[in-house]
Amino acid sequence: MAAIVVAALNLRPALAALGPVLDQVKAATGASSAAAGLLTTLPILLMGLGALLAAPLRRALGERLGVAIGLLAIAIACGLRAIWPTTAGLFASAAMVGVGVAAVQALMPGFIKRTTGEGAPRMMGLYTTGIMAGAAVAAAMATGVTRLAGWQTMFGLWALPAALALALWMRAAKRETAAPAGGPVALRQASMWKSPRAWLLLTFFGIGTGAYTLVLAWFPPFYASRGLTADQAGYALSALTVCEVLAGLAVSAAIARRPDRRPLLAAALASLLAGIACLLLAPWLVLPTVCLLGAGIGAIFPLSLIVTLDHASDPESAGDLMAFVQGGGYVMASVMPFFAGWVRDASSGLSAAWLLMAAGVVAMMAMTARFTPGARV
């Protein structure tokens, strides 16, 4: 459990630490807002493409070695940013982060399903909460460490916890070998491409993750343009991710007593929609906006993965379905940071991006009715 959570803590800092210092990185490298958005889009896109390769990765390397390689890639990428702080270096490290996170996220859900059995939903909640907690710490530290040591050093420091996670994972999972094939993998994967239910899960996860990546990349610059200092904007993002962590913990505590996930999903989506309304209509209400967005995103992320696990009948199917959902979902979500950067360049604002996110949340509300208990892909 500790190894899983510590690994999860390292899956977002390279992304979350970028938002609070994005304008400084742009000034140092001469990048446009659209190019800066690509620094978030690229790893998210690679996370999606990598997730689609989960089954061959699991067969070739096994979960223990595959997750270890992913954590090693994250550590190297963070260290690379400290010694190669150019536009080319940032894009190279962003690509490496995407590959590393993709390996961990593709293999970890199947590992959790296989090793924790009926406790998988709760462990999945803790795992996703760990992901959000890592983002919270990274956002909170970004501007302070940057002021003391520079943004290059700030990014480079995240190589240390990634190395710690690698060491802990290798020790904790040392008895694990490659997961059994569990039947005709190609047949299972082909059936998912033809399954309307699998595509529904993919779209639901993609829209929800798009909201997360959009807020992660552009929430601090949005409030910096509204008069907050860089420190204050970073602290606002950190507070938002703390709310996400608390919401994730609440989901982990409540999920075992709620076999019907729809009421929790409806509450989370309503909170997210209210937060977007604040961004559009009353952006000066920073604290309510932070709480509403954080609670909504923080609950939707684990719930969407838990609902996906609910649709699988065995660990191998869970791994393949999760790879399909996360793969396509992250590819969908990767568009949002770049789109927001392009909108900001074109209109000097982010209203169109927030409106698109609101429309997506309304669509998710309609999808939620389909997630009846006992449904399978």
mmCIF file of C-alpha atoms in Angstrom:
data_model
loop_
_atom_site.group_PDB
_atom_site.id
_atom_site.type_symbol
_atom_site.label_atom_id
_atom_site.label_comp_id
_atom_site.label_asym_id
_atom_site.label_seq_id
_atom_site.Cartn_x
_atom_site.Cartn_y
_atom_site.Cartn_z
ATOM 1 C CA MET A 1 0.000 0.000 0.000
ATOM 2 C CA ALA A 2 2.780 2.432 0.895
ATOM 3 C CA ALA A 3 4.680 1.669 -2.316
ATOM 4 C CA ILE A 4 1.561 2.260 -4.422
ATOM 5 C CA VAL A 5 0.749 5.580 -2.734
ATOM 6 C CA VAL A 6 4.344 6.872 -2.877
ATOM 7 C CA ALA A 7 4.529 5.950 -6.564
ATOM 8 C CA ALA A 8 1.266 7.813 -7.105
ATOM 9 C CA LEU A 9 2.666 10.929 -5.427
ATOM 10 C CA ASN A 10 5.200 11.240 -8.258
ATOM 11 C CA LEU A 11 2.775 11.095 -11.190
ATOM 12 C CA ARG A 12 1.781 14.785 -11.291
ATOM 13 C CA PRO A 13 4.510 17.090 -9.825
ATOM 14 C CA ALA A 14 6.209 17.603 -13.204
ATOM 15 C CA LEU A 15 2.871 18.911 -14.515
ATOM 16 C CA ALA A 16 1.488 20.645 -11.426
ATOM 17 C CA ALA A 17 4.697 22.588 -10.728
ATOM 18 C CA LEU A 18 4.561 24.151 -14.185
ATOM 19 C CA GLY A 19 1.385 26.221 -13.829
ATOM 20 C CA PRO A 20 2.521 28.523 -10.996
ATOM 21 C CA VAL A 21 5.779 29.406 -12.827
ATOM 22 C CA LEU A 22 4.476 29.224 -16.386
ATOM 23 C CA ASP A 23 4.886 32.928 -17.087
ATOM 24 C CA GLN A 24 8.487 32.815 -15.812
ATOM 25 C CA VAL A 25 9.250 29.811 -18.024
ATOM 26 C CA LYS A 26 7.698 31.624 -20.992
ATOM 27 C CA ALA A 27 9.802 34.721 -20.322
ATOM 28 C CA ALA A 28 13.009 32.688 -19.982
ATOM 29 C CA THR A 29 12.475 30.576 -23.096
ATOM 30 C CA GLY A 30 10.487 32.975 -25.304
ATOM 31 C CA ALA A 31 7.652 30.482 -25.729
ATOM 32 C CA SER A 32 4.128 31.569 -26.685
ATOM 33 C CA SER A 33 1.075 30.646 -24.596
ATOM 34 C CA ALA A 34 0.177 27.936 -27.114
ATOM 35 C CA ALA A 35 3.690 26.457 -26.892
ATOM 36 C CA ALA A 36 3.545 26.648 -23.095
ATOM 37 C CA GLY A 37 0.241 24.793 -23.209
ATOM 38 C CA LEU A 38 1.969 22.077 -25.245
ATOM 39 C CA LEU A 39 4.292 21.430 -22.291
ATOM 40 C CA THR A 40 1.230 20.052 -20.510
ATOM 41 C CA THR A 41 -0.451 18.654 -23.616
ATOM 42 C CA LEU A 42 2.559 16.564 -24.696
ATOM 43 C CA PRO A 43 2.914 14.419 -21.560
ATOM 44 C CA ILE A 44 -0.853 13.970 -21.299
ATOM 45 C CA LEU A 45 -0.990 12.844 -24.943
ATOM 46 C CA LEU A 46 1.865 10.394 -24.401
ATOM 47 C CA MET A 47 0.197 9.123 -21.233
ATOM 48 C CA GLY A 48 -2.805 8.245 -23.357
ATOM 49 C CA LEU A 49 -0.868 6.634 -26.189
ATOM 50 C CA GLY A 50 1.258 4.709 -23.691
ATOM 51 C CA ALA A 51 -1.797 3.410 -21.855
ATOM 52 C CA LEU A 52 -3.039 1.782 -25.053
ATOM 53 C CA LEU A 53 0.131 -0.345 -24.987
ATOM 54 C CA ALA A 54 -0.509 -1.652 -21.477
ATOM 55 C CA ALA A 55 -1.234 -5.245 -22.470
ATOM 56 C CA PRO A 56 1.970 -5.830 -24.482
ATOM 57 C CA LEU A 57 3.913 -3.901 -21.853
ATOM 58 C CA ARG A 58 2.519 -6.129 -19.119
ATOM 59 C CA ARG A 59 3.360 -9.270 -21.063
ATOM 60 C CA ALA A 60 6.859 -8.112 -21.992
ATOM 61 C CA LEU A 61 8.035 -6.625 -18.700
ATOM 62 C CA GLY A 62 5.565 -7.531 -15.980
ATOM 63 C CA GLU A 63 4.033 -5.020 -13.599
ATOM 64 C CA ARG A 64 7.011 -4.765 -11.218
ATOM 65 C CA LEU A 65 9.610 -3.963 -13.881
ATOM 66 C CA GLY A 66 7.239 -1.863 -15.994
ATOM 67 C CA VAL A 67 6.297 0.415 -13.086
ATOM 68 C CA ALA A 68 9.972 0.638 -12.095
ATOM 69 C CA ILE A 69 10.971 1.784 -15.582
ATOM 70 C CA GLY A 70 8.215 4.375 -15.473
ATOM 71 C CA LEU A 71 9.404 5.790 -12.146
ATOM 72 C CA LEU A 72 12.994 5.845 -13.418
ATOM 73 C CA ALA A 73 11.898 7.814 -16.499
ATOM 74 C CA ILE A 74 10.130 10.375 -14.286
ATOM 75 C CA ALA A 75 13.242 10.807 -12.130
ATOM 76 C CA ILE A 76 15.497 11.265 -15.159
ATOM 77 C CA ALA A 77 13.075 13.734 -16.761
ATOM 78 C CA CYS A 78 12.941 15.904 -13.645
ATOM 79 C CA GLY A 79 16.727 15.916 -13.403
ATOM 80 C CA LEU A 80 16.954 16.778 -17.098
ATOM 81 C CA ARG A 81 14.994 19.986 -16.553
ATOM 82 C CA ALA A 82 17.618 21.187 -14.094
ATOM 83 C CA ILE A 83 20.504 20.836 -16.570
ATOM 84 C CA TRP A 84 18.740 21.528 -19.894
ATOM 85 C CA PRO A 85 16.412 24.487 -19.239
ATOM 86 C CA THR A 86 15.762 25.421 -22.875
ATOM 87 C CA THR A 87 12.597 25.042 -24.927
ATOM 88 C CA ALA A 88 14.004 21.882 -26.515
ATOM 89 C CA GLY A 89 15.003 20.505 -23.122
ATOM 90 C CA LEU A 90 11.587 21.215 -21.644
ATOM 91 C CA PHE A 91 9.843 19.426 -24.495
ATOM 92 C CA ALA A 92 12.237 16.468 -24.255
ATOM 93 C CA SER A 93 11.664 16.156 -20.511
ATOM 94 C CA ALA A 94 7.892 16.586 -20.996
ATOM 95 C CA ALA A 95 7.945 13.661 -23.430
ATOM 96 C CA MET A 96 9.937 11.532 -20.977
ATOM 97 C CA VAL A 97 7.542 12.400 -18.155
ATOM 98 C CA GLY A 98 4.638 11.356 -20.351
ATOM 99 C CA VAL A 99 6.241 7.998 -21.129
ATOM 100 C CA GLY A 100 7.091 7.359 -17.474
ATOM 101 C CA VAL A 101 3.673 8.275 -16.130
ATOM 102 C CA ALA A 102 2.036 6.255 -18.911
ATOM 103 C CA ALA A 103 3.890 3.099 -17.838
ATOM 104 C CA VAL A 104 2.904 3.481 -14.187
ATOM 105 C CA GLN A 105 -0.715 4.400 -14.882
ATOM 106 C CA ALA A 106 -1.144 1.617 -17.433
ATOM 107 C CA LEU A 107 0.121 -1.138 -15.147
ATOM 108 C CA MET A 108 -0.868 -0.053 -11.644
ATOM 109 C CA PRO A 109 -4.686 -0.516 -11.885
ATOM 110 C CA GLY A 110 -4.372 -4.147 -12.976
ATOM 111 C CA PHE A 111 -1.832 -4.731 -10.200
ATOM 112 C CA ILE A 112 -4.239 -3.235 -7.661
ATOM 113 C CA LYS A 113 -7.165 -5.315 -8.931
ATOM 114 C CA ARG A 114 -5.082 -8.502 -8.847
ATOM 115 C CA THR A 115 -3.466 -8.030 -5.449
ATOM 116 C CA THR A 116 -6.241 -6.404 -3.380
ATOM 117 C CA GLY A 117 -9.348 -8.242 -4.595
ATOM 118 C CA GLU A 118 -12.512 -6.817 -3.055
ATOM 119 C CA GLY A 119 -10.497 -3.974 -1.545
ATOM 120 C CA ALA A 120 -9.606 -2.701 -5.028
ATOM 121 C CA PRO A 121 -12.089 0.233 -5.068
ATOM 122 C CA ARG A 122 -10.750 1.597 -1.775
ATOM 123 C CA MET A 123 -7.119 1.066 -2.821
ATOM 124 C CA MET A 124 -7.897 2.724 -6.137
ATOM 125 C CA GLY A 125 -9.276 5.681 -4.209
ATOM 126 C CA LEU A 126 -6.063 5.951 -2.176
ATOM 127 C CA TYR A 127 -3.957 5.635 -5.319
ATOM 128 C CA THR A 128 -5.798 8.451 -7.085
ATOM 129 C CA THR A 129 -5.704 10.545 -3.909
ATOM 130 C CA GLY A 130 -1.936 10.078 -3.867
ATOM 131 C CA ILE A 131 -1.779 11.391 -7.432
ATOM 132 C CA MET A 132 -3.681 14.525 -6.425
ATOM 133 C CA ALA A 133 -1.642 14.958 -3.231
ATOM 134 C CA GLY A 134 1.552 15.020 -5.272
ATOM 135 C CA ALA A 135 0.046 17.764 -7.414
ATOM 136 C CA ALA A 136 -0.905 19.743 -4.294
ATOM 137 C CA VAL A 137 2.612 19.636 -2.849
ATOM 138 C CA ALA A 138 4.180 20.540 -6.187
ATOM 139 C CA ALA A 139 1.889 23.523 -6.702
ATOM 140 C CA ALA A 140 2.483 24.794 -3.174
ATOM 141 C CA MET A 141 6.269 24.565 -3.405
ATOM 142 C CA ALA A 142 6.737 25.821 -6.954
ATOM 143 C CA THR A 143 6.932 29.599 -6.508
ATOM 144 C CA GLY A 144 8.791 29.530 -3.175
ATOM 145 C CA VAL A 145 11.522 27.183 -4.366
ATOM 146 C CA THR A 146 11.733 29.055 -7.671
ATOM 147 C CA ARG A 147 12.289 32.331 -5.830
ATOM 148 C CA LEU A 148 15.084 30.774 -3.762
ATOM 149 C CA ALA A 149 16.837 28.612 -6.360
ATOM 150 C CA GLY A 150 15.308 29.173 -9.794
ATOM 151 C CA TRP A 151 12.686 27.217 -11.686
ATOM 152 C CA GLN A 152 15.288 24.846 -13.129
ATOM 153 C CA THR A 153 16.328 23.663 -9.661
ATOM 154 C CA MET A 154 12.704 23.523 -8.540
ATOM 155 C CA PHE A 155 11.874 21.036 -11.296
ATOM 156 C CA GLY A 156 15.098 19.099 -10.739
ATOM 157 C CA LEU A 157 14.380 18.512 -7.049
ATOM 158 C CA TRP A 158 11.441 16.293 -7.997
ATOM 159 C CA ALA A 159 13.921 13.665 -9.181
ATOM 160 C CA LEU A 160 14.595 12.822 -5.513
ATOM 161 C CA PRO A 161 11.106 11.619 -4.462
ATOM 162 C CA ALA A 162 10.820 9.760 -7.775
ATOM 163 C CA ALA A 163 14.056 7.902 -6.955
ATOM 164 C CA LEU A 164 12.701 7.168 -3.458
ATOM 165 C CA ALA A 165 9.482 5.810 -4.959
ATOM 166 C CA LEU A 166 11.519 3.578 -7.275
ATOM 167 C CA ALA A 167 13.509 2.116 -4.401
ATOM 168 C CA LEU A 168 10.387 1.529 -2.281
ATOM 169 C CA TRP A 169 8.509 -0.042 -5.178
ATOM 170 C CA MET A 170 11.336 -2.443 -6.070
ATOM 171 C CA ARG A 171 11.533 -3.610 -2.471
ATOM 172 C CA ALA A 172 7.781 -3.906 -1.848
ATOM 173 C CA ALA A 173 6.940 -5.622 -5.141
ATOM 174 C CA LYS A 174 9.992 -7.915 -5.272
ATOM 175 C CA ARG A 175 7.871 -11.083 -5.168
ATOM 176 C CA GLU A 176 5.727 -9.985 -8.076
ATOM 177 C CA THR A 177 6.313 -11.368 -11.560
ATOM 178 C CA ALA A 178 4.580 -10.767 -14.861
ATOM 179 C CA ALA A 179 0.807 -11.020 -14.619
ATOM 180 C CA PRO A 180 -0.721 -14.083 -16.299
ATOM 181 C CA ALA A 181 -2.074 -13.529 -19.788
ATOM 182 C CA GLY A 182 -5.583 -14.535 -18.704
ATOM 183 C CA GLY A 183 -6.911 -15.575 -22.123
ATOM 184 C CA PRO A 184 -6.843 -14.183 -25.639
ATOM 185 C CA VAL A 185 -5.625 -10.627 -25.130
ATOM 186 C CA ALA A 186 -6.117 -9.577 -28.746
ATOM 187 C CA LEU A 187 -9.736 -10.776 -28.626
ATOM 188 C CA ARG A 188 -10.420 -8.832 -25.405
ATOM 189 C CA GLN A 189 -8.894 -5.673 -26.831
ATOM 190 C CA ALA A 190 -10.823 -5.964 -30.096
ATOM 191 C CA SER A 191 -14.079 -6.387 -28.187
ATOM 192 C CA MET A 192 -13.445 -3.140 -26.313
ATOM 193 C CA TRP A 193 -13.003 -1.187 -29.533
ATOM 194 C CA LYS A 194 -16.450 -2.468 -30.562
ATOM 195 C CA SER A 195 -18.143 -1.943 -27.190
ATOM 196 C CA PRO A 196 -20.368 1.163 -26.827
ATOM 197 C CA ARG A 197 -20.026 0.825 -23.054
ATOM 198 C CA ALA A 198 -16.224 0.945 -23.240
ATOM 199 C CA TRP A 199 -16.420 4.065 -25.421
ATOM 200 C CA LEU A 200 -18.848 5.626 -22.946
ATOM 201 C CA LEU A 201 -16.377 5.034 -20.119
ATOM 202 C CA LEU A 202 -13.537 6.413 -22.244
ATOM 203 C CA THR A 203 -15.455 9.592 -23.082
ATOM 204 C CA PHE A 204 -16.519 10.122 -19.474
ATOM 205 C CA PHE A 205 -12.943 9.751 -18.232
ATOM 206 C CA GLY A 206 -11.577 11.923 -21.058
ATOM 207 C CA ILE A 207 -13.880 14.863 -20.362
ATOM 208 C CA GLY A 208 -13.300 14.704 -16.609
ATOM 209 C CA THR A 209 -9.536 14.486 -17.039
ATOM 210 C CA GLY A 210 -9.694 17.338 -19.544
ATOM 211 C CA ALA A 211 -11.174 19.515 -16.805
ATOM 212 C CA TYR A 212 -8.352 18.461 -14.483
ATOM 213 C CA THR A 213 -5.573 19.184 -16.983
ATOM 214 C CA LEU A 214 -7.117 22.513 -17.985
ATOM 215 C CA VAL A 215 -7.261 23.701 -14.385
ATOM 216 C CA LEU A 216 -3.797 22.318 -13.638
ATOM 217 C CA ALA A 217 -2.187 24.224 -16.512
ATOM 218 C CA TRP A 218 -4.124 27.505 -16.627
ATOM 219 C CA PHE A 219 -5.712 28.182 -13.236
ATOM 220 C CA PRO A 220 -2.655 30.085 -11.874
ATOM 221 C CA PRO A 221 -2.111 32.190 -15.016
ATOM 222 C CA PHE A 222 -5.847 32.976 -15.092
ATOM 223 C CA TYR A 223 -5.771 34.384 -11.572
ATOM 224 C CA ALA A 224 -2.419 36.064 -12.125
ATOM 225 C CA SER A 225 -4.105 37.986 -14.955
ATOM 226 C CA ARG A 226 -6.827 38.925 -12.458
ATOM 227 C CA GLY A 227 -4.386 40.672 -10.139
ATOM 228 C CA LEU A 228 -3.057 37.904 -7.884
ATOM 229 C CA THR A 229 0.691 37.636 -7.431
ATOM 230 C CA ALA A 230 2.505 34.550 -8.703
ATOM 231 C CA ASP A 231 2.760 33.271 -5.116
ATOM 232 C CA GLN A 232 -0.942 33.816 -4.472
ATOM 233 C CA ALA A 233 -1.937 32.117 -7.735
ATOM 234 C CA GLY A 234 0.283 29.147 -6.885
ATOM 235 C CA TYR A 235 -1.176 28.913 -3.390
ATOM 236 C CA ALA A 236 -4.675 29.038 -4.903
ATOM 237 C CA LEU A 237 -3.821 26.057 -7.103
ATOM 238 C CA SER A 238 -2.315 24.285 -4.106
ATOM 239 C CA ALA A 239 -5.475 24.930 -2.067
ATOM 240 C CA LEU A 240 -7.533 23.602 -4.969
ATOM 241 C CA THR A 241 -5.487 20.402 -5.085
ATOM 242 C CA VAL A 242 -5.785 20.048 -1.300
ATOM 243 C CA CYS A 243 -9.554 20.134 -1.817
ATOM 244 C CA GLU A 244 -9.075 17.457 -4.472
ATOM 245 C CA VAL A 245 -7.157 15.304 -1.995
ATOM 246 C CA LEU A 246 -9.852 15.699 0.654
ATOM 247 C CA ALA A 247 -12.530 14.804 -1.869
ATOM 248 C CA GLY A 248 -10.512 11.769 -2.951
ATOM 249 C CA LEU A 249 -10.168 10.617 0.650
ATOM 250 C CA ALA A 250 -13.915 11.063 1.142
ATOM 251 C CA VAL A 251 -14.534 8.891 -1.914
ATOM 252 C CA SER A 252 -12.164 6.225 -0.554
ATOM 253 C CA ALA A 253 -14.005 6.216 2.779
ATOM 254 C CA ALA A 254 -17.503 6.126 1.291
ATOM 255 C CA ILE A 255 -17.088 3.966 -1.771
ATOM 256 C CA ALA A 256 -17.476 0.571 -0.060
ATOM 257 C CA ARG A 257 -20.920 1.577 1.238
ATOM 258 C CA ARG A 258 -22.032 2.968 -2.133
ATOM 259 C CA PRO A 259 -22.245 0.191 -4.744
ATOM 260 C CA ASP A 260 -24.312 2.580 -6.858
ATOM 261 C CA ARG A 261 -21.757 5.239 -7.812
ATOM 262 C CA ARG A 262 -24.264 7.566 -9.518
ATOM 263 C CA PRO A 263 -25.269 9.731 -6.526
ATOM 264 C CA LEU A 264 -21.595 10.453 -5.755
ATOM 265 C CA LEU A 265 -20.913 11.244 -9.403
ATOM 266 C CA ALA A 266 -23.911 13.578 -9.588
ATOM 267 C CA ALA A 267 -22.758 15.505 -6.509
ATOM 268 C CA ALA A 268 -19.203 15.790 -7.837
ATOM 269 C CA LEU A 269 -20.335 17.011 -11.252
ATOM 270 C CA ALA A 270 -22.663 19.585 -9.704
ATOM 271 C CA SER A 271 -19.762 20.930 -7.631
ATOM 272 C CA LEU A 272 -17.514 21.156 -10.697
ATOM 273 C CA LEU A 273 -20.173 22.941 -12.739
ATOM 274 C CA ALA A 274 -20.729 25.453 -9.936
ATOM 275 C CA GLY A 275 -16.979 26.105 -9.798
ATOM 276 C CA ILE A 276 -16.858 26.775 -13.538
ATOM 277 C CA ALA A 277 -19.796 29.169 -13.149
ATOM 278 C CA CYS A 278 -17.754 31.076 -10.567
ATOM 279 C CA LEU A 279 -14.798 31.308 -12.969
ATOM 280 C CA LEU A 280 -17.045 32.740 -15.658
ATOM 281 C CA LEU A 281 -19.380 34.964 -13.643
ATOM 282 C CA ALA A 282 -17.656 35.781 -10.347
ATOM 283 C CA PRO A 283 -13.901 35.138 -10.592
ATOM 284 C CA TRP A 284 -13.277 37.429 -7.620
ATOM 285 C CA LEU A 285 -14.823 34.724 -5.399
ATOM 286 C CA VAL A 286 -11.526 32.870 -5.232
ATOM 287 C CA LEU A 287 -12.161 30.698 -2.170
ATOM 288 C CA PRO A 288 -15.585 29.350 -3.259
ATOM 289 C CA THR A 289 -14.188 28.735 -6.736
ATOM 290 C CA VAL A 290 -11.221 26.818 -5.321
ATOM 291 C CA CYS A 291 -13.416 24.690 -3.049
ATOM 292 C CA LEU A 292 -16.038 23.871 -5.685
ATOM 293 C CA LEU A 293 -13.549 23.022 -8.435
ATOM 294 C CA GLY A 294 -11.337 21.037 -6.060
ATOM 295 C CA ALA A 295 -14.199 19.006 -4.599
ATOM 296 C CA GLY A 296 -15.624 18.242 -8.033
ATOM 297 C CA ILE A 297 -12.396 17.295 -9.799
ATOM 298 C CA GLY A 298 -11.062 15.463 -6.746
ATOM 299 C CA ALA A 299 -14.107 13.177 -6.597
ATOM 300 C CA ILE A 300 -14.601 12.691 -10.338
ATOM 301 C CA PHE A 301 -11.063 11.443 -10.981
ATOM 302 C CA PRO A 302 -11.155 8.425 -8.630
ATOM 303 C CA LEU A 303 -14.828 7.737 -9.273
ATOM 304 C CA SER A 304 -14.323 7.524 -13.026
ATOM 305 C CA LEU A 305 -11.553 4.945 -12.522
ATOM 306 C CA ILE A 306 -13.562 3.037 -9.917
ATOM 307 C CA VAL A 307 -16.578 2.915 -12.242
ATOM 308 C CA THR A 308 -14.272 1.571 -14.956
ATOM 309 C CA LEU A 309 -13.004 -1.152 -12.611
ATOM 310 C CA ASP A 310 -16.626 -1.994 -11.753
ATOM 311 C CA HIS A 311 -17.207 -2.901 -15.397
ATOM 312 C CA ALA A 312 -14.440 -5.564 -15.406
ATOM 313 C CA SER A 313 -14.977 -9.091 -14.127
ATOM 314 C CA ASP A 314 -11.324 -10.140 -13.590
ATOM 315 C CA PRO A 315 -7.879 -8.516 -13.139
ATOM 316 C CA GLU A 316 -6.754 -9.084 -16.732
ATOM 317 C CA SER A 317 -9.930 -7.568 -18.146
ATOM 318 C CA ALA A 318 -9.576 -4.732 -15.642
ATOM 319 C CA GLY A 319 -6.073 -3.971 -16.865
ATOM 320 C CA ASP A 320 -7.083 -4.043 -20.519
ATOM 321 C CA LEU A 321 -10.242 -1.983 -19.979
ATOM 322 C CA MET A 322 -8.382 0.553 -17.859
ATOM 323 C CA ALA A 323 -5.711 0.848 -20.537
ATOM 324 C CA PHE A 324 -8.351 1.447 -23.202
ATOM 325 C CA VAL A 325 -10.231 4.020 -21.111
ATOM 326 C CA GLN A 326 -7.139 5.851 -19.894
ATOM 327 C CA GLY A 327 -5.452 5.669 -23.290
ATOM 328 C CA GLY A 328 -8.257 7.274 -25.240
ATOM 329 C CA GLY A 329 -9.258 9.480 -22.309
ATOM 330 C CA TYR A 330 -5.832 11.052 -21.883
ATOM 331 C CA VAL A 331 -5.577 11.639 -25.626
ATOM 332 C CA MET A 332 -8.898 13.528 -25.411
ATOM 333 C CA ALA A 333 -7.802 15.446 -22.315
ATOM 334 C CA SER A 334 -4.472 16.442 -23.852
ATOM 335 C CA VAL A 335 -6.229 18.825 -26.226
ATOM 336 C CA MET A 336 -7.503 21.114 -23.478
ATOM 337 C CA PRO A 337 -4.272 22.822 -22.267
ATOM 338 C CA PHE A 338 -3.184 23.549 -25.840
ATOM 339 C CA PHE A 339 -6.666 24.791 -26.788
ATOM 340 C CA ALA A 340 -6.692 27.091 -23.760
ATOM 341 C CA GLY A 341 -3.244 28.446 -24.669
ATOM 342 C CA TRP A 342 -4.389 29.120 -28.226
ATOM 343 C CA VAL A 343 -7.531 30.853 -26.901
ATOM 344 C CA ARG A 344 -5.418 32.976 -24.584
ATOM 345 C CA ASP A 345 -3.140 34.046 -27.453
ATOM 346 C CA ALA A 346 -6.131 34.842 -29.676
ATOM 347 C CA SER A 347 -8.393 36.608 -27.201
ATOM 348 C CA SER A 348 -6.269 37.434 -24.117
ATOM 349 C CA GLY A 349 -8.709 35.439 -22.002
ATOM 350 C CA LEU A 350 -9.843 31.921 -21.139
ATOM 351 C CA SER A 351 -13.643 32.304 -21.179
ATOM 352 C CA ALA A 352 -14.092 30.063 -24.228
ATOM 353 C CA ALA A 353 -12.088 27.296 -22.555
ATOM 354 C CA TRP A 354 -14.175 27.502 -19.371
ATOM 355 C CA LEU A 355 -17.395 27.426 -21.439
ATOM 356 C CA LEU A 356 -16.226 24.320 -23.298
ATOM 357 C CA MET A 357 -15.439 22.676 -19.971
ATOM 358 C CA ALA A 358 -18.924 23.514 -18.678
ATOM 359 C CA ALA A 359 -20.515 21.923 -21.752
ATOM 360 C CA GLY A 360 -18.452 18.804 -21.143
ATOM 361 C CA VAL A 361 -19.637 18.571 -17.536
ATOM 362 C CA VAL A 362 -23.265 18.785 -18.664
ATOM 363 C CA ALA A 363 -22.597 15.906 -21.079
ATOM 364 C CA MET A 364 -21.050 13.886 -18.228
ATOM 365 C CA MET A 365 -24.193 14.417 -16.165
ATOM 366 C CA ALA A 366 -26.202 12.780 -18.936
ATOM 367 C CA MET A 367 -23.738 9.861 -19.142
ATOM 368 C CA THR A 368 -23.906 9.181 -15.399
ATOM 369 C CA ALA A 369 -27.394 7.657 -15.680
ATOM 370 C CA ARG A 370 -25.912 4.766 -17.685
ATOM 371 C CA PHE A 371 -23.602 3.585 -14.883
ATOM 372 C CA THR A 372 -25.992 1.170 -13.230
ATOM 373 C CA PRO A 373 -24.578 -1.308 -10.667
ATOM 374 C CA GLY A 374 -23.584 -4.631 -12.180
ATOM 375 C CA ALA A 375 -23.086 -3.331 -15.719
ATOM 376 C CA ARG A 376 -20.223 -4.920 -17.654
ATOM 377 C CA VAL A 377 -18.390 -4.144 -20.866
#
